[in-house]
Coordinates of C-alpha atoms in Angstrom, one line a residue:
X172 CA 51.6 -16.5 33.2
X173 CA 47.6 -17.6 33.6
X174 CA 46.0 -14.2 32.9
X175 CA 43.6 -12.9 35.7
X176 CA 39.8 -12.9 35.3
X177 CA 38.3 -9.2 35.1
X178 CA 36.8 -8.0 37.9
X179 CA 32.9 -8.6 38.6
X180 CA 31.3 -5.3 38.2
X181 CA 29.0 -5.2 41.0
X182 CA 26.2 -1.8 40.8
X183 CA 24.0 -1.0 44.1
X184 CA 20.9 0.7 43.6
X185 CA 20.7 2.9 46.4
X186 CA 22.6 4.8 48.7
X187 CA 21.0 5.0 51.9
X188 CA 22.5 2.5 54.8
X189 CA 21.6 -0.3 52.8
X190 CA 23.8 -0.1 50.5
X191 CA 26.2 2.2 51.8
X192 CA 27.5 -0.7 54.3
X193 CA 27.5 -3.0 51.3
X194 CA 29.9 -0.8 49.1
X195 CA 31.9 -0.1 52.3
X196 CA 32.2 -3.6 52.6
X197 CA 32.7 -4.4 48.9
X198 CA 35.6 -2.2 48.7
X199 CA 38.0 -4.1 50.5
X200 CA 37.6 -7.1 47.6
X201 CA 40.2 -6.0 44.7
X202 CA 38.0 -8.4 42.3
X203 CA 34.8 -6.5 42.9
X204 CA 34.7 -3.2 40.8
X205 CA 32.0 -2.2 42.5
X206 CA 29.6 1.0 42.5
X207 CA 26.7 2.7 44.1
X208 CA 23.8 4.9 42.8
X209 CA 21.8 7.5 43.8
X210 CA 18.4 8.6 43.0
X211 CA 18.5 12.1 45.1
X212 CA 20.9 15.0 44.5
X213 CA 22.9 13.7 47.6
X214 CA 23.5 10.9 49.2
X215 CA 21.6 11.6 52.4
X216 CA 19.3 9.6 55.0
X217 CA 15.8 11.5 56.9
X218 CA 13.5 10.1 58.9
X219 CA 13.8 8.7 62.8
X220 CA 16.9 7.1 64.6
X221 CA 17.5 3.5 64.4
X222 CA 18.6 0.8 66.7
X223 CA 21.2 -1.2 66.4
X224 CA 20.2 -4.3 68.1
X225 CA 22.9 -6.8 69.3
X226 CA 22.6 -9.1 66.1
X227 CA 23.3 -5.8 64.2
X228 CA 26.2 -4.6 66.3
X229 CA 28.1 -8.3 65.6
X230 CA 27.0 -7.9 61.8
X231 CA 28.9 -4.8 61.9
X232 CA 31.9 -6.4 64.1
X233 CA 32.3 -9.0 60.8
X234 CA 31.9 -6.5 58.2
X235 CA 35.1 -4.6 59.9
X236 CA 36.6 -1.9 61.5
X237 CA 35.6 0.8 59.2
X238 CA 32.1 -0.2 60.0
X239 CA 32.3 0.0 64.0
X240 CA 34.3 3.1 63.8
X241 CA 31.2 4.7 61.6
X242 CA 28.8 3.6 64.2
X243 CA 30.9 5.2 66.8
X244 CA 31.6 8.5 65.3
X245 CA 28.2 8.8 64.5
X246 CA 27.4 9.7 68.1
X247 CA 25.5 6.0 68.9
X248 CA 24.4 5.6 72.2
X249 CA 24.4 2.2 73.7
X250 CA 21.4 1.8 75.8
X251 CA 21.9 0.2 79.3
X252 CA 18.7 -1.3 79.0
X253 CA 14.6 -0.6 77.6
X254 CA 11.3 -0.7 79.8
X255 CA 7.7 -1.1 78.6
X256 CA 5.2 0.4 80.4
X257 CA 1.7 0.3 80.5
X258 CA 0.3 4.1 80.1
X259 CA -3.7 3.0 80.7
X260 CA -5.9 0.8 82.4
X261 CA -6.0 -0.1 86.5
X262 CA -2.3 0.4 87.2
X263 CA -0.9 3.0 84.5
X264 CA 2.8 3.0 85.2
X265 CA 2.8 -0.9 85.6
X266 CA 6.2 -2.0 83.8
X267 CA 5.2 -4.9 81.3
X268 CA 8.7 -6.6 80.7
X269 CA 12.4 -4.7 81.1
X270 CA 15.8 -5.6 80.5
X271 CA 18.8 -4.3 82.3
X272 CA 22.0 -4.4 81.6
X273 CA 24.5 -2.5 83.7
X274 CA 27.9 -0.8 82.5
X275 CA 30.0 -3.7 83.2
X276 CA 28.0 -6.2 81.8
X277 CA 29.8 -7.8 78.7
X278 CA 26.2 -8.4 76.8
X279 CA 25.3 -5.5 74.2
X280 CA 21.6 -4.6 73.5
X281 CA 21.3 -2.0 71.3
X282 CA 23.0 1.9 70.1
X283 CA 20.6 4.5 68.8
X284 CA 21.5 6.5 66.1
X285 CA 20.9 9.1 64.0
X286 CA 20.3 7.7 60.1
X287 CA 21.6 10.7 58.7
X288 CA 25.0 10.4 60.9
X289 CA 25.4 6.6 60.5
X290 CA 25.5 7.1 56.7
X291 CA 27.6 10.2 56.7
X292 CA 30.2 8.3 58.2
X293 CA 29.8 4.5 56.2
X294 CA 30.2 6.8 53.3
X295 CA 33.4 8.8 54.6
X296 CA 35.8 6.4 53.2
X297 CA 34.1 5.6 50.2
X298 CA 36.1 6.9 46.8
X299 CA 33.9 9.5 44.9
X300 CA 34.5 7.6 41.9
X301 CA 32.6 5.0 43.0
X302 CA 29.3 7.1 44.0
X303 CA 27.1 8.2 41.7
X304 CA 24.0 10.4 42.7
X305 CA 21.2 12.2 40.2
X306 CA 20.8 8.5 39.0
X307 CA 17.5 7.1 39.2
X308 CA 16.3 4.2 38.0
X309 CA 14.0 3.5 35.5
X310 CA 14.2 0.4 34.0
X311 CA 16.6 -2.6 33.8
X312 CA 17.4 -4.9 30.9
X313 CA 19.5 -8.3 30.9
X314 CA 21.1 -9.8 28.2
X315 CA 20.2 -13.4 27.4
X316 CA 23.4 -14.5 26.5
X317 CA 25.5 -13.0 28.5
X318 CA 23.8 -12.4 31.8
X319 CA 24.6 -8.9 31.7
X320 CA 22.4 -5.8 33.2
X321 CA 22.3 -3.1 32.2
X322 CA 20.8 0.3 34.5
X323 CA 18.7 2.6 32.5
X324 CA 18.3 5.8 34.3
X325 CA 16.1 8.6 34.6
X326 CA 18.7 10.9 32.6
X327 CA 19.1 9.0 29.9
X328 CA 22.2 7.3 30.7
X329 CA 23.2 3.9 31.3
X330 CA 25.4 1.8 33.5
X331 CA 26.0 -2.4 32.6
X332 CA 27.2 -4.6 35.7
X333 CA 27.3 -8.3 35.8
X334 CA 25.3 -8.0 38.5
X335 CA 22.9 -5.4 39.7
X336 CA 22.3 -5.3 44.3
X337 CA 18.6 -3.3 44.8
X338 CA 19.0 -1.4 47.9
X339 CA 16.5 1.3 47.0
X340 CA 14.3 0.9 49.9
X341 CA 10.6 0.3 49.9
X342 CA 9.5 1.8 47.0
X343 CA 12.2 -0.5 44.9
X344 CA 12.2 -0.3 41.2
X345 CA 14.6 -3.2 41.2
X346 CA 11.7 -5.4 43.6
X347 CA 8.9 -4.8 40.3
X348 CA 11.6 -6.4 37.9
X349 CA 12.4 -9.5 40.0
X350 CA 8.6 -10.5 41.0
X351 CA 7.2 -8.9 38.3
X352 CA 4.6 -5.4 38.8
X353 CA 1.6 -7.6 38.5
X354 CA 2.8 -9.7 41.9
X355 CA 1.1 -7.9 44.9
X356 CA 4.2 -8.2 47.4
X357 CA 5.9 -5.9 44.6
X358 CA 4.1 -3.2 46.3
X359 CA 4.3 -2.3 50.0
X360 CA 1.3 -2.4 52.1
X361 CA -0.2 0.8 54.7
X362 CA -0.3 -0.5 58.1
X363 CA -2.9 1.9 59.1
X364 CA -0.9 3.4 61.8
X365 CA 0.5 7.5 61.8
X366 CA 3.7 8.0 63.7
X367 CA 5.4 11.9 64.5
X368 CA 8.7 12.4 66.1
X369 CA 10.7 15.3 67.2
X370 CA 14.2 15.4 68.6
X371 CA 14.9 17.6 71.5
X372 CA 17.9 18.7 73.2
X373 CA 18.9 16.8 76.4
X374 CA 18.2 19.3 78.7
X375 CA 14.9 20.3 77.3
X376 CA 13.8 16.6 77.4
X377 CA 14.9 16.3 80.8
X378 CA 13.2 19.1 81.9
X379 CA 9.5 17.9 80.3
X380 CA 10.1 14.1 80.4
X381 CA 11.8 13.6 83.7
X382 CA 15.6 13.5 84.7
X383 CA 14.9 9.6 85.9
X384 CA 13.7 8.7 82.4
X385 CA 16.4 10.8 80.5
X386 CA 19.5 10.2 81.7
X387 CA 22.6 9.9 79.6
X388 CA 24.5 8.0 82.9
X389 CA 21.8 5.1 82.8
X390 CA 20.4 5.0 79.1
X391 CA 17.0 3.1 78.9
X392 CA 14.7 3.3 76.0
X393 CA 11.3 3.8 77.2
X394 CA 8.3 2.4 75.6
X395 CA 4.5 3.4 76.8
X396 CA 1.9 1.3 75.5
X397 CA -2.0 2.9 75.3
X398 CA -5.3 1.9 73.9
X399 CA -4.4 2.2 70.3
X400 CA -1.4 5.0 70.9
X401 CA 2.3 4.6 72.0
X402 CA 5.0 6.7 72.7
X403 CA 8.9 5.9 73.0
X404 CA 12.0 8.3 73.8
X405 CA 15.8 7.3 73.8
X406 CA 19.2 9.1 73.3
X407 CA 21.2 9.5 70.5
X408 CA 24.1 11.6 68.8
X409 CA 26.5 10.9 72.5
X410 CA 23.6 11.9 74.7
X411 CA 22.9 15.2 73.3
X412 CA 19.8 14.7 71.7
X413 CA 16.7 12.4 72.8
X414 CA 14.3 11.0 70.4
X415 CA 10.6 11.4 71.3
X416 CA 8.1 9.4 68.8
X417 CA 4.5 8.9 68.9
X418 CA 2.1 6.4 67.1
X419 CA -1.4 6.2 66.6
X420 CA -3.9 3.9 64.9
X421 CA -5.5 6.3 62.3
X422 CA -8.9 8.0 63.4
X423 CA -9.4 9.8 59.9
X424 CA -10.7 8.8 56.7
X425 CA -7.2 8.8 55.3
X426 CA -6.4 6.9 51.8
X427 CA -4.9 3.6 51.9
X428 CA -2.2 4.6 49.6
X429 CA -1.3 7.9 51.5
X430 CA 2.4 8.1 53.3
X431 CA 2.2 11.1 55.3
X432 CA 0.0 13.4 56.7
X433 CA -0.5 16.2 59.1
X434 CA -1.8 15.7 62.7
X435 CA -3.1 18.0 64.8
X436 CA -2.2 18.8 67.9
X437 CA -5.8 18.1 69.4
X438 CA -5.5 14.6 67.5
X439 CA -2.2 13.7 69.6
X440 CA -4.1 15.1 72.6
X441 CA -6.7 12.9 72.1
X442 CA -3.8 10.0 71.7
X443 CA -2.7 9.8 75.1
X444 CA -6.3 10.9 76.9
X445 CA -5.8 9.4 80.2
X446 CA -2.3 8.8 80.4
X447 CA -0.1 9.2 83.4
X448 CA -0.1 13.1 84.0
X449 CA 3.8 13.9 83.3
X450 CA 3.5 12.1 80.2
X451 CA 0.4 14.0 79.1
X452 CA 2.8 17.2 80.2
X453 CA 5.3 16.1 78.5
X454 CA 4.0 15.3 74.7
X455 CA 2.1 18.9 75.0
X456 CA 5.3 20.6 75.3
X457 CA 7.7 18.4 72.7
X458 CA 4.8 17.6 70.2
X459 CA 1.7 20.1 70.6
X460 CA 3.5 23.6 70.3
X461 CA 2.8 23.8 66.9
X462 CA -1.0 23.7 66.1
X463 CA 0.2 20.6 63.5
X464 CA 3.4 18.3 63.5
X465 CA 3.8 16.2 60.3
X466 CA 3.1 12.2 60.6
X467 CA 4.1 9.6 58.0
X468 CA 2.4 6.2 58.4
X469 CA 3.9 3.0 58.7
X470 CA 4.4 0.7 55.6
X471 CA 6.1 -2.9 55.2
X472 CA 6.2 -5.4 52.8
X473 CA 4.5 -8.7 52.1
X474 CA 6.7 -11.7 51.5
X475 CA 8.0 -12.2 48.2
X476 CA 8.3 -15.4 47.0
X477 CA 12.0 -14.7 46.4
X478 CA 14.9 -12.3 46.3
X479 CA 16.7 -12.7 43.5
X480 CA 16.0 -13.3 39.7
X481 CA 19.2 -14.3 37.8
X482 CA 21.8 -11.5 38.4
X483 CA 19.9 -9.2 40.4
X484 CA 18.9 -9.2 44.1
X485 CA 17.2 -6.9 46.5
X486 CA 18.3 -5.9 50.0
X487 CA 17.3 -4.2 53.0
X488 CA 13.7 -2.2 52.9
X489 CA 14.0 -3.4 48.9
X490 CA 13.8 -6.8 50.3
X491 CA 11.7 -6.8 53.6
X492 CA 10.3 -2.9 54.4
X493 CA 9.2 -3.6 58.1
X494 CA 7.6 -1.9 61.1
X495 CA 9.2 -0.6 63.8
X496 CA 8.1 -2.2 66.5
X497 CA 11.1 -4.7 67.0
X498 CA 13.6 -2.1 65.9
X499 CA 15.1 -4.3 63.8
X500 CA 14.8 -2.6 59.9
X501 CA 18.4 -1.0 60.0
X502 CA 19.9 -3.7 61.5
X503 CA 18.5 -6.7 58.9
X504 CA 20.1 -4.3 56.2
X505 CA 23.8 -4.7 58.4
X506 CA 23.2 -8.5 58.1
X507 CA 22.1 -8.3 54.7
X508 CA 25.5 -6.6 53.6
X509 CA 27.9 -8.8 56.0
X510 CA 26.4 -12.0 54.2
X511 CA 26.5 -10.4 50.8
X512 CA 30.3 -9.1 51.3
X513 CA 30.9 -12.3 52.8
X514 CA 29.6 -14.4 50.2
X515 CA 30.5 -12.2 47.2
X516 CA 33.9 -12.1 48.2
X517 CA 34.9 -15.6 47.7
X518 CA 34.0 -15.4 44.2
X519 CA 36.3 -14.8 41.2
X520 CA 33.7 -14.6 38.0
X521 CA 30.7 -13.2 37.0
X522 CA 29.1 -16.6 37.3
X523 CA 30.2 -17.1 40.5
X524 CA 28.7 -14.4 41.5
X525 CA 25.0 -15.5 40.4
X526 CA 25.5 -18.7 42.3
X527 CA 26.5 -16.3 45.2
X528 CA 23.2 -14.0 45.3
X529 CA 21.4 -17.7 45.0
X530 CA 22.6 -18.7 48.4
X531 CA 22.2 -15.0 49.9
X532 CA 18.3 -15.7 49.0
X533 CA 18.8 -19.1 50.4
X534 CA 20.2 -18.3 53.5
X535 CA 18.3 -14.4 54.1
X536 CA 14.8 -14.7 53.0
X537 CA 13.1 -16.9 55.9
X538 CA 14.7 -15.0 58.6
X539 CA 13.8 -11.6 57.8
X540 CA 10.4 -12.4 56.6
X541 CA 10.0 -13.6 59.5
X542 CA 11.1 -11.0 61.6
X543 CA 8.3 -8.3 59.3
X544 CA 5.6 -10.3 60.3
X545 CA 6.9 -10.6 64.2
X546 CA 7.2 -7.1 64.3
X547 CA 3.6 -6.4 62.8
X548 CA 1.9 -9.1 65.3
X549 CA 4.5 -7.2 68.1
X550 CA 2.7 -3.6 66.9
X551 CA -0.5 -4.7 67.8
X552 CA 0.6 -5.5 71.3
X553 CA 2.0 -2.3 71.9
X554 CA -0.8 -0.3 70.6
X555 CA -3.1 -1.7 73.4
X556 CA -4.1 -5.3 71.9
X557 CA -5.3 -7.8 74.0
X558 CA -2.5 -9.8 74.5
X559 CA -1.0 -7.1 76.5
X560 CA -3.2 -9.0 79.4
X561 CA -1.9 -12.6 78.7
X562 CA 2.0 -10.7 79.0
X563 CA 1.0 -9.5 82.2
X564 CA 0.1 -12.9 83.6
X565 CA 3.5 -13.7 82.7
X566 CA 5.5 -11.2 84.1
X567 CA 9.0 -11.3 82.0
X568 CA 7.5 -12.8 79.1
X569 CA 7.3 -10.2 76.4
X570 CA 10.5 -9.3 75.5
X571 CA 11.0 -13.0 75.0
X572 CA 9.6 -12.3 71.7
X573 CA 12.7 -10.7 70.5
X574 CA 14.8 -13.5 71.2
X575 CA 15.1 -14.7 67.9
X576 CA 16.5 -11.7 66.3
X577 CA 19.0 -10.9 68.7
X578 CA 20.0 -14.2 69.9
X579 CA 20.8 -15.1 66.6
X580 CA 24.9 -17.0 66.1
X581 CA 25.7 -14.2 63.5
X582 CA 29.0 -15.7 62.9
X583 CA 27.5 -19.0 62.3
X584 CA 25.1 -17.6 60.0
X585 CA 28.0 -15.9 57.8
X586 CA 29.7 -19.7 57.9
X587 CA 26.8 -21.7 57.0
X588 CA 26.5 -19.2 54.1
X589 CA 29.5 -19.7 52.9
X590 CA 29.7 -23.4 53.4
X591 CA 26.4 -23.5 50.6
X592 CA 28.1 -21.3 48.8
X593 CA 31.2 -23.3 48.3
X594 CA 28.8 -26.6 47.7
X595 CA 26.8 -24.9 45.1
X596 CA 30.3 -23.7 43.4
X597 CA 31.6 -27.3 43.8
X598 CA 28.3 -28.5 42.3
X599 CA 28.5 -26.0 39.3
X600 CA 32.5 -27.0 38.5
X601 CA 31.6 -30.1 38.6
X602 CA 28.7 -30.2 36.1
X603 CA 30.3 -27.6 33.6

C-alpha cells in the first residue's frame, strides 16, 4: 500500500478574524495540521463594528456553513440600505448618493457586526488543541534546505511549520521578515485623521438620534459628511445596540507615530459646528457627557511589493491595513481566507503548498491594494473634500465608487485561483 504524505503543518500568526476564519476553514482539510497563535492572553477582538459587505457575505457563503452560522449568531444586522448626507454648506440635510434595498429584495449589501461577537463565534468550533494564546512573535527563521520555519516566540519557545500564514494585523512582525524592516511599506502609515465611537442602547439612540434614522424595521447606515468631520451610526448585535462613530481631521500638534489620543468634548463640539441641530443634539448627549472620550487615529498600509516570501505569507490588516471609509477591512480578510482555504486545500505536500501561497499573492495583491488606496481617496470625500461638489452634479454617482469591491464574481475569483494553481502545479511536476 503507497504510504500517505504527512500532513502540511500550516501555523497562523494571529488570532483575530483574520485568521480565525482561516483556521476555521482549514479544519475541514484532514492534510492540513494546522494551528493558530496568539500574542494576547485571550483570543479576543476590540475596537468598532465591521461591515460585512456583499463580496464578504459570498466569501463567507464558499468558506461554509460554520462560517454563515458565526455571522448569524453573532447578532449581524443586515442593513436595508445606507444614505450619505451632507451635514454643511447651502442645503445641510441634502442626501449625496443612497441605496435601498427593501426586505424582499434578493440583493445583499452589508451586516454590521460586533468584532468581538464575530470572532467568539468563528472560534466556537475550533479544538483547543489547535489554539495557542500567550505566544508572541519575535522572530522567524527558515531552513535553507528544507524550507522549514520555524516561530520563535516571546517565551522562549518555539513552534516549526512548513509554512507560516501572518495574520497579525497592522503592526505584523511576519510583514518586517517578508519585505525586510528597512522597506518603508513594512511599516503602516498615520492618516492624520482621529476617530471616537460609543455604542448605545437602541432606545437611547432612538431617543437622541431620531426614531426615522434608528430603526431596527428599516436598517440604513447613515453617513454625514462635514468640512473635515463625519459622523456615521448603524445597528448591530440583532438591533439592540447602534454604533455611533465620529472622525475628524486632527486640529492638534499630535505626533505622526501616535495611535490614540484623548479628545475633548469641546474638540468634538467644535467638529460638527454648524451641523443640522438634532445632530448637534445628538453627539452632545452619546459622545460629550464625559469631559474626554478616547480617539485612536486611522492607520493603513502602503503597498508592498509582494506578499509572500518563500513559505510565509501575510493576510488581512498584515497584508493591506486600510481605512474605513469603504468598510471593506474585515471583509478583504473573509476573501483572503476563502482563497487561501481554497487554494491550500488542493494541495498534498509541503511544496505544494509554497506554489499555493505564490498564486494567493498572484491572484490577492492588486485587488486589495487597490481597494486601500480607494478607500483613502473615498476618506477625503467624506471629510468635506472638494469632490463632494462634482458628486452632487451627478446625483447617484458616488456610491458608484464602491462597485468594484462589491460587484466583484467571488466564485469566479476562488476558480480562476485555482485554475493557476493547478497550472503552476502542472508546471512544477513537469520540470521536477
Amino acid at each position: 500500500m503507497e504510504s500517505q504524505p504527512p500532513r502540511i503543518r500550516v501555523a497562523i500568526s494571529g488570532g483575530g478574524l483574520a485568521g480565525a476564519s482561516l483556521i476555521q476553514a482549514l479544519l475541514k482539510h484532514p492534510q492540513l495540521d494546522a494551528h493558530i497563535f496568539e500574542s494576547a492572553p485571550m483570543f479576543k477582538e476590540a475596537g468598532m463594528a465591521i461591515g460585512v459587505t456583499r463580496n464578504a457575505l459570498t466569501a463567507l457563503d464558499l468558506l461554509g456553513s460554520a462560517a454563515v452560522k458565526a455571522l448569524e449568531n453573532a447578532g449581524a444586522v443586515p442593513m436595508r440600505g445606507v444614505r450619505f448626507l451632507l451635514a454643511q454648506g447651502d442645503k445641510p440635510g441634502t442626501v449625496l448618493d443612497e441605496v435601498d434595498y427593501d426586505s424582499s429584495g434578493n440583493k445583499r449589501l452589508t451586516s454590521i457586526v460586533h468584532r468581538a461577537d464575530f470572532l467568539r463565534e468563528l472560534l466556537s468550533s475550533v479544538p483547543q488543541d489547535r489554539m495557542h494564546p500567550s505566544k508572541k512573535l519575535s522572530n522567524i527563521t527558515t531552513d535553507a534546505d528544507s524550507d522549514e520555519v520555524t516561530m520563535h516566540f516571546t517565551d522562549g519557545t518555539v513552534h516549526k511549520a512548513d509554512i507560516l500564514i501572518g495574520a497579525d494585523g497592522i503592526h505584523s512582525t511576519v510583514r518586517k521578515f517578508i519585505l525586510g524592516e528597512d522597506d518603508p511599506a513594512s511599516a503602516p502609515r498615520n492618516t492624520g485623521v482621529w476617530t471616537a465611537m460609543t455604542l448605545q442602547p437602541y432606545a437611547q439612540a432612538r431617543a437622541n438620534i431620531g426614531t426615522e434614522a434608528v430603526d431596527l424595521d428599516s436598517p440604513f447606515e447613515h453617513s454625514w459628511i462635514g468640512k473635515g468631520s463625519f459622523v456615521m451610526h448603524n445597528l448591530l448585535s440583532k438591533g439592540q445596540l447602534v454604533q455611533f462613530v465620529i472622525a475628524a481631521r486632527d486640529r492638534t500638534e499630535g505626533k505622526a507615530d501616535e495611535w490614540h489620543r484623548l479628545v475633548s468634548s469641546d474638540e468634538i463640539k467644535s467638529a460638527v459646528q454648524g451641523w443640522p441641530d438634532h445632530l448637534v443634539k445628538a453627539i452632545d448627549a452619546l459622545l460629550c457627557a464625559q469631559p474626554t472620550q478616547p480617539a485612536m487615529y486611522l492607520w493603513d498600509h502602503a503597498p508592498a511589493c509582494r506578499y509572500v516570501s518563500g513559505p510565509v505569507c501575510i493576510m488581512g490588516d498584515a497584508a493591506h491595513a486600510t481605512t474605513p471609509w469603504q468598510g471593506s477591512g474585515g471583509g478583504m480578510s473573509l476573501e483572503d481566507s476563502m482563497i487561501l482555504s481554497s487554494l491550500l486545500g488542493e494541495v498534498k505536500t509541503a511544496a505544494e503548498a509554497k506554489v499555493a501561497l505564490g498564486v494567493y499573492d498572484q491572484v490577492r495583491r492588486a485587488r486589495t491594494q487597490r481597494i486601500v488606496q480607494s478607500s483613502r481617496e473615498t476618506g477625503e470625500i467624506l471629510l468635506g473634500g472638494d469632490a463632494v461638489d462634482a458628486y452632487l452634479r451627478e446625483p447617484g454617482s458616488f456610491l458608484h465608487r464602491w462597485e468594484f469591491i462589491l460587484d466583484l464574481d467571488v466564485e469566479r475569483h476562488r476558480d480562476d485561483a485555482l485554475r493557476e494553481l493547478h497550472a503552476a502545479l502542472n508546471e512544477a511536476h513537469q520540470t521536477s
